[in-house]
CSV table of C-alpha atoms in Angstrom, one decimal:
chain,number,residue,atom,x,y,z
A,592,ASP,CA,-0.2,0.0,0.0
A,593,GLY,CA,1.1,3.6,-0.6
A,594,GLY,CA,1.9,5.9,2.3
A,595,ILE,CA,4.0,7.4,4.5
A,596,THR,CA,6.1,5.4,7.1
A,597,GLN,CA,7.8,7.1,10.0
A,598,SER,CA,10.2,5.3,12.6
A,599,PRO,CA,10.7,4.7,15.4
A,600,LYS,CA,7.1,5.2,16.9
A,601,TYR,CA,8.5,5.8,20.5
A,602,LEU,CA,12.0,7.3,21.0
A,603,PHE,CA,13.8,8.3,24.3
A,604,ARG,CA,16.4,10.5,24.5
A,605,LYS,CA,18.9,11.8,27.2
A,606,GLU,CA,19.5,15.7,27.5
A,607,GLY,CA,22.5,16.6,24.9
A,608,GLN,CA,22.0,13.8,22.3
A,609,ASN,CA,21.1,14.0,18.6
A,610,VAL,CA,18.3,11.9,17.4
A,611,THR,CA,17.2,11.2,13.8
A,612,LEU,CA,13.4,10.5,13.0
A,613,SER,CA,13.1,8.6,9.9
A,614,CYS,CA,10.3,9.4,7.2
A,615,GLU,CA,9.9,7.5,4.2
A,616,GLN,CA,7.1,7.6,1.6
A,617,ASN,CA,6.1,5.7,-1.6
A,618,LEU,CA,3.3,8.1,-2.9
A,619,ASN,CA,5.9,9.7,-5.7
A,620,HIS,CA,5.1,13.0,-3.9
A,621,ASP,CA,7.6,16.0,-4.3
A,622,ALA,CA,7.0,17.6,-1.6
A,623,MET,CA,7.6,16.7,2.1
A,624,TYR,CA,6.8,18.1,5.6
A,625,TRP,CA,7.6,17.8,9.4
A,626,TYR,CA,5.3,19.2,11.9
A,627,ARG,CA,5.8,19.0,15.5
A,628,GLN,CA,2.6,18.9,17.6
A,629,ASP,CA,2.3,19.9,21.5
A,630,PRO,CA,-0.9,19.5,23.3
A,631,GLY,CA,-3.6,22.2,22.8
A,632,GLN,CA,-1.3,24.1,19.9
A,633,GLY,CA,-2.2,22.0,16.7
A,634,LEU,CA,0.8,21.4,14.3
A,635,ARG,CA,3.7,23.4,13.9
A,636,LEU,CA,5.8,23.5,10.7
A,637,ILE,CA,9.7,22.9,11.1
A,638,TYR,CA,10.7,22.3,7.6
A,639,TYR,CA,9.4,21.6,4.4
A,640,SER,CA,11.0,20.5,0.9
A,641,GLN,CA,9.5,20.9,-2.6
A,642,ILE,CA,12.1,19.0,-4.3
A,643,VAL,CA,15.1,16.8,-3.8
A,644,ASN,CA,18.3,18.8,-2.3
A,645,ASP,CA,16.4,21.6,-1.3
A,646,PHE,CA,14.5,22.3,1.9
A,647,GLN,CA,13.3,25.7,3.7
A,648,LYS,CA,12.8,26.5,7.2
A,649,GLY,CA,9.4,26.5,8.7
A,650,ASP,CA,8.0,28.4,11.7
A,651,ILE,CA,10.1,26.6,14.5
A,652,ALA,CA,13.4,25.3,12.5
A,653,GLU,CA,15.8,26.0,15.4
A,654,GLY,CA,17.4,23.0,16.8
A,655,TYR,CA,16.3,21.0,14.0
A,656,SER,CA,18.1,19.7,10.6
A,657,VAL,CA,16.9,17.9,7.7
A,658,SER,CA,18.1,16.6,4.5
A,659,ARG,CA,16.5,15.5,1.3
A,660,GLU,CA,18.7,13.5,-0.8
A,661,LYS,CA,16.1,11.1,-2.1
A,662,LYS,CA,12.6,11.7,-3.5
A,663,GLU,CA,11.1,9.2,-1.2
A,664,SER,CA,13.2,10.1,2.2
A,665,PHE,CA,13.2,13.3,4.2
A,666,PRO,CA,14.9,12.6,7.8
A,667,LEU,CA,14.5,14.9,10.7
A,668,THR,CA,17.5,15.4,13.4
A,669,VAL,CA,16.7,16.7,16.7
A,670,THR,CA,19.6,18.4,18.0
A,671,SER,CA,20.7,19.1,21.3
A,672,ALA,CA,20.3,22.6,20.5
A,673,GLN,CA,16.6,22.2,20.8
A,674,LYS,CA,15.6,23.4,24.3
A,675,ASN,CA,12.2,21.5,24.6
A,676,PRO,CA,12.3,18.9,22.5
A,677,THR,CA,9.7,16.5,23.9
A,678,ALA,CA,6.8,16.4,21.4
A,679,PHE,CA,4.9,14.3,18.7
A,680,TYR,CA,6.5,14.6,15.2
A,681,LEU,CA,4.3,14.3,12.3
A,682,CYS,CA,6.0,13.9,8.8
A,683,ALA,CA,3.8,14.8,5.9
A,684,SER,CA,3.9,14.7,1.9
A,685,SER,CA,1.7,16.0,-0.9
A,686,ILE,CA,1.9,16.4,-4.5
A,687,THR,CA,3.7,19.5,-5.8
A,688,VAL,CA,2.4,22.6,-4.7
A,689,THR,CA,4.0,25.0,-7.6
A,690,GLY,CA,1.8,26.9,-9.6
A,691,GLY,CA,-1.2,26.8,-6.9
A,692,ALA,CA,-1.8,23.0,-6.7
A,693,ALA,CA,-3.6,22.5,-3.7
A,694,GLY,CA,-2.7,18.8,-3.0
A,695,GLU,CA,-3.8,17.8,0.9
A,696,LEU,CA,-1.5,16.5,3.2
A,697,PHE,CA,-0.7,12.7,3.9
A,698,PHE,CA,0.5,12.2,7.1
A,699,GLY,CA,2.6,9.3,8.8
A,700,GLU,CA,1.6,7.7,12.2
A,701,GLY,CA,4.1,10.0,14.1
A,702,SER,CA,7.2,9.7,16.1
A,703,ARG,CA,6.8,10.6,19.9
A,704,LEU,CA,10.1,11.6,21.2
A,705,THR,CA,10.3,11.8,25.1
A,706,VAL,CA,13.8,13.6,26.8
A,707,LEU,CA,14.8,12.0,30.1
B,1412,ALA,CA,0.0,36.0,7.4
B,1413,GLN,CA,-2.4,33.4,7.3
B,1414,SER,CA,-4.2,32.1,10.3
B,1415,VAL,CA,-7.0,29.6,11.6
B,1416,ALA,CA,-9.2,29.7,14.7
B,1417,GLN,CA,-11.0,26.9,16.1
B,1418,PRO,CA,-13.0,28.6,18.9
B,1419,GLU,CA,-14.1,25.4,20.4
B,1420,ASP,CA,-11.8,23.2,22.2
B,1421,GLN,CA,-14.4,20.7,22.6
B,1422,VAL,CA,-17.8,19.9,20.9
B,1423,ASN,CA,-20.1,17.5,22.8
B,1424,VAL,CA,-23.0,15.8,21.0
B,1425,ALA,CA,-25.3,12.9,21.5
B,1426,GLU,CA,-25.2,10.1,18.7
B,1427,GLY,CA,-27.6,10.4,16.2
B,1428,ASN,CA,-27.7,14.1,16.4
B,1429,PRO,CA,-26.1,16.9,13.8
B,1430,LEU,CA,-22.7,17.9,14.8
B,1431,THR,CA,-20.8,21.2,13.7
B,1432,VAL,CA,-17.2,21.9,14.2
B,1433,LYS,CA,-16.3,25.4,13.7
B,1434,CYS,CA,-13.5,27.1,11.9
B,1435,THR,CA,-12.6,30.7,10.6
B,1436,TYR,CA,-9.6,31.5,8.7
B,1437,SER,CA,-7.8,34.6,7.4
B,1438,VAL,CA,-5.3,34.8,4.3
B,1439,SER,CA,-4.3,37.0,1.5
B,1440,GLY,CA,-6.4,36.0,-1.5
B,1441,ASN,CA,-8.4,33.1,-2.3
B,1442,PRO,CA,-8.1,30.1,0.2
B,1443,TYR,CA,-7.6,26.6,0.1
B,1444,LEU,CA,-9.3,25.0,3.0
B,1445,PHE,CA,-9.0,21.4,4.5
B,1446,TRP,CA,-10.3,19.6,7.4
B,1447,TYR,CA,-8.3,16.6,9.0
B,1448,VAL,CA,-9.1,14.0,11.8
B,1449,GLN,CA,-6.9,12.7,14.2
B,1450,TYR,CA,-7.4,9.7,16.5
B,1451,PRO,CA,-5.3,9.1,19.8
B,1452,ASN,CA,-1.5,8.6,19.0
B,1453,ARG,CA,-2.0,8.4,15.3
B,1454,GLY,CA,-1.0,10.7,12.2
B,1455,LEU,CA,-3.8,12.9,10.8
B,1456,GLN,CA,-6.3,11.8,8.0
B,1457,PHE,CA,-7.6,14.2,5.4
B,1458,LEU,CA,-11.5,14.4,5.4
B,1459,LEU,CA,-12.3,16.9,2.8
B,1460,LYS,CA,-11.0,20.4,1.1
B,1461,TYR,CA,-12.4,23.3,-0.6
B,1462,ILE,CA,-10.8,24.8,-3.5
B,1463,THR,CA,-13.1,26.6,-5.5
B,1464,GLY,CA,-16.6,26.0,-7.1
B,1465,ASP,CA,-19.7,24.7,-5.0
B,1466,ASN,CA,-19.6,26.2,-1.4
B,1467,LEU,CA,-20.7,23.1,-0.2
B,1468,VAL,CA,-18.1,20.3,-0.1
B,1469,LYS,CA,-18.8,16.5,0.8
B,1470,GLY,CA,-16.0,14.4,2.1
B,1471,SER,CA,-15.1,10.9,3.7
B,1472,TYR,CA,-17.7,9.2,6.3
B,1473,GLY,CA,-20.4,11.3,5.6
B,1474,PHE,CA,-18.8,14.8,6.7
B,1475,GLU,CA,-19.3,17.9,4.9
B,1476,ALA,CA,-18.2,21.6,5.1
B,1477,GLU,CA,-19.7,24.9,3.7
B,1478,PHE,CA,-17.5,27.6,2.6
B,1479,ASN,CA,-18.6,31.0,3.5
B,1480,LYS,CA,-16.4,33.8,2.0
B,1481,SER,CA,-18.2,36.8,3.7
B,1482,GLN,CA,-17.8,34.9,7.2
B,1483,THR,CA,-14.4,33.5,6.3
B,1484,SER,CA,-15.8,30.3,7.7
B,1485,PHE,CA,-15.3,26.8,7.1
B,1486,HIS,CA,-17.7,24.8,9.5
B,1487,LEU,CA,-17.6,20.9,9.3
B,1488,LYS,CA,-20.8,19.1,9.3
B,1489,LYS,CA,-22.5,15.7,10.1
B,1490,PRO,CA,-26.3,15.1,9.9
B,1491,SER,CA,-26.2,12.1,12.4
B,1492,ALA,CA,-23.1,11.6,14.6
B,1493,LEU,CA,-21.6,8.2,15.3
B,1494,VAL,CA,-19.6,7.2,18.4
B,1495,SER,CA,-16.8,6.4,16.1
B,1496,ASP,CA,-16.7,10.0,15.2
B,1497,SER,CA,-15.3,10.6,18.6
B,1498,ALA,CA,-11.5,12.4,17.7
B,1499,LEU,CA,-9.7,15.6,17.3
B,1500,TYR,CA,-10.5,17.5,14.2
B,1501,PHE,CA,-8.2,20.3,12.6
B,1502,CYS,CA,-8.9,22.7,10.2
B,1503,ALA,CA,-6.2,24.3,8.1
B,1504,VAL,CA,-5.9,26.8,5.4
B,1505,ARG,CA,-3.4,27.8,2.7
B,1506,GLY,CA,-3.6,30.7,0.3
B,1507,TYR,CA,-3.1,30.4,-3.4
B,1508,ASN,CA,-0.1,32.3,-3.2
B,1509,THR,CA,1.6,31.0,-0.2
B,1510,ASN,CA,5.0,30.0,-0.7
B,1511,ALA,CA,5.4,26.3,-1.4
B,1512,GLY,CA,1.9,25.6,-0.1
B,1513,LYS,CA,2.7,25.9,3.6
B,1514,SER,CA,-0.5,24.8,5.4
B,1515,THR,CA,-1.7,26.6,8.9
B,1516,PHE,CA,-3.6,24.6,11.0
B,1517,GLY,CA,-5.9,25.4,13.8
B,1518,ASP,CA,-5.4,24.3,17.3
B,1519,GLY,CA,-7.7,21.5,17.1
B,1520,THR,CA,-11.3,20.6,18.4
B,1521,THR,CA,-12.0,17.4,20.2
B,1522,LEU,CA,-15.2,16.0,19.4
B,1523,THR,CA,-16.9,13.7,21.8
B,1524,VAL,CA,-20.1,11.5,20.8
B,1525,LYS,CA,-21.6,9.9,23.4
B,1526,PRO,CA,-24.2,7.0,23.0
């Protein structure tokens, strides 16, 4: 089945450690996104990518990094510089949005990161 | 800047009754509007979208939404609620001219349908 796979589903990290969350899609979508979800705050955009080897910062990019070496993959690294990393992280993809296309987002099942 | 407001944190309805989850938006130019649903510890699922045309949009699981340009609203509705509709609902907006199609989400509304 086509979809988005995120791993791991649960992750625990000690303070000062970097962690990488995986996101893979087989929908042949050009655009991919990372969102952070905190209780009562909705979704906030961390990074997004419209095409391979290109990505842009979202609204809360500080303390995070990404790469887009393949169309199918968009991993997110939560660095030690992120002051409050405990959250639910959601990866999404959509058809290309250039030219005003209104593709809806397809989401993975999420990764819950807890800092101990 | 674009924004979404979901004025109700919680909506409670009895099974079989109609339900409405409210959403208002602000965006430059014409909007693309979306509704998503999220079950506990899961990702979001797309329900329906408005792009252009008919103001009443029908989506998955019997849900529909009405676009009202003068009131800048996009309320989600269902004629007869089911217990299984209980979940967290998000409204999202994107402008035609928004760079790279960035969507802005509301804070979500928890819908509880009681038997």
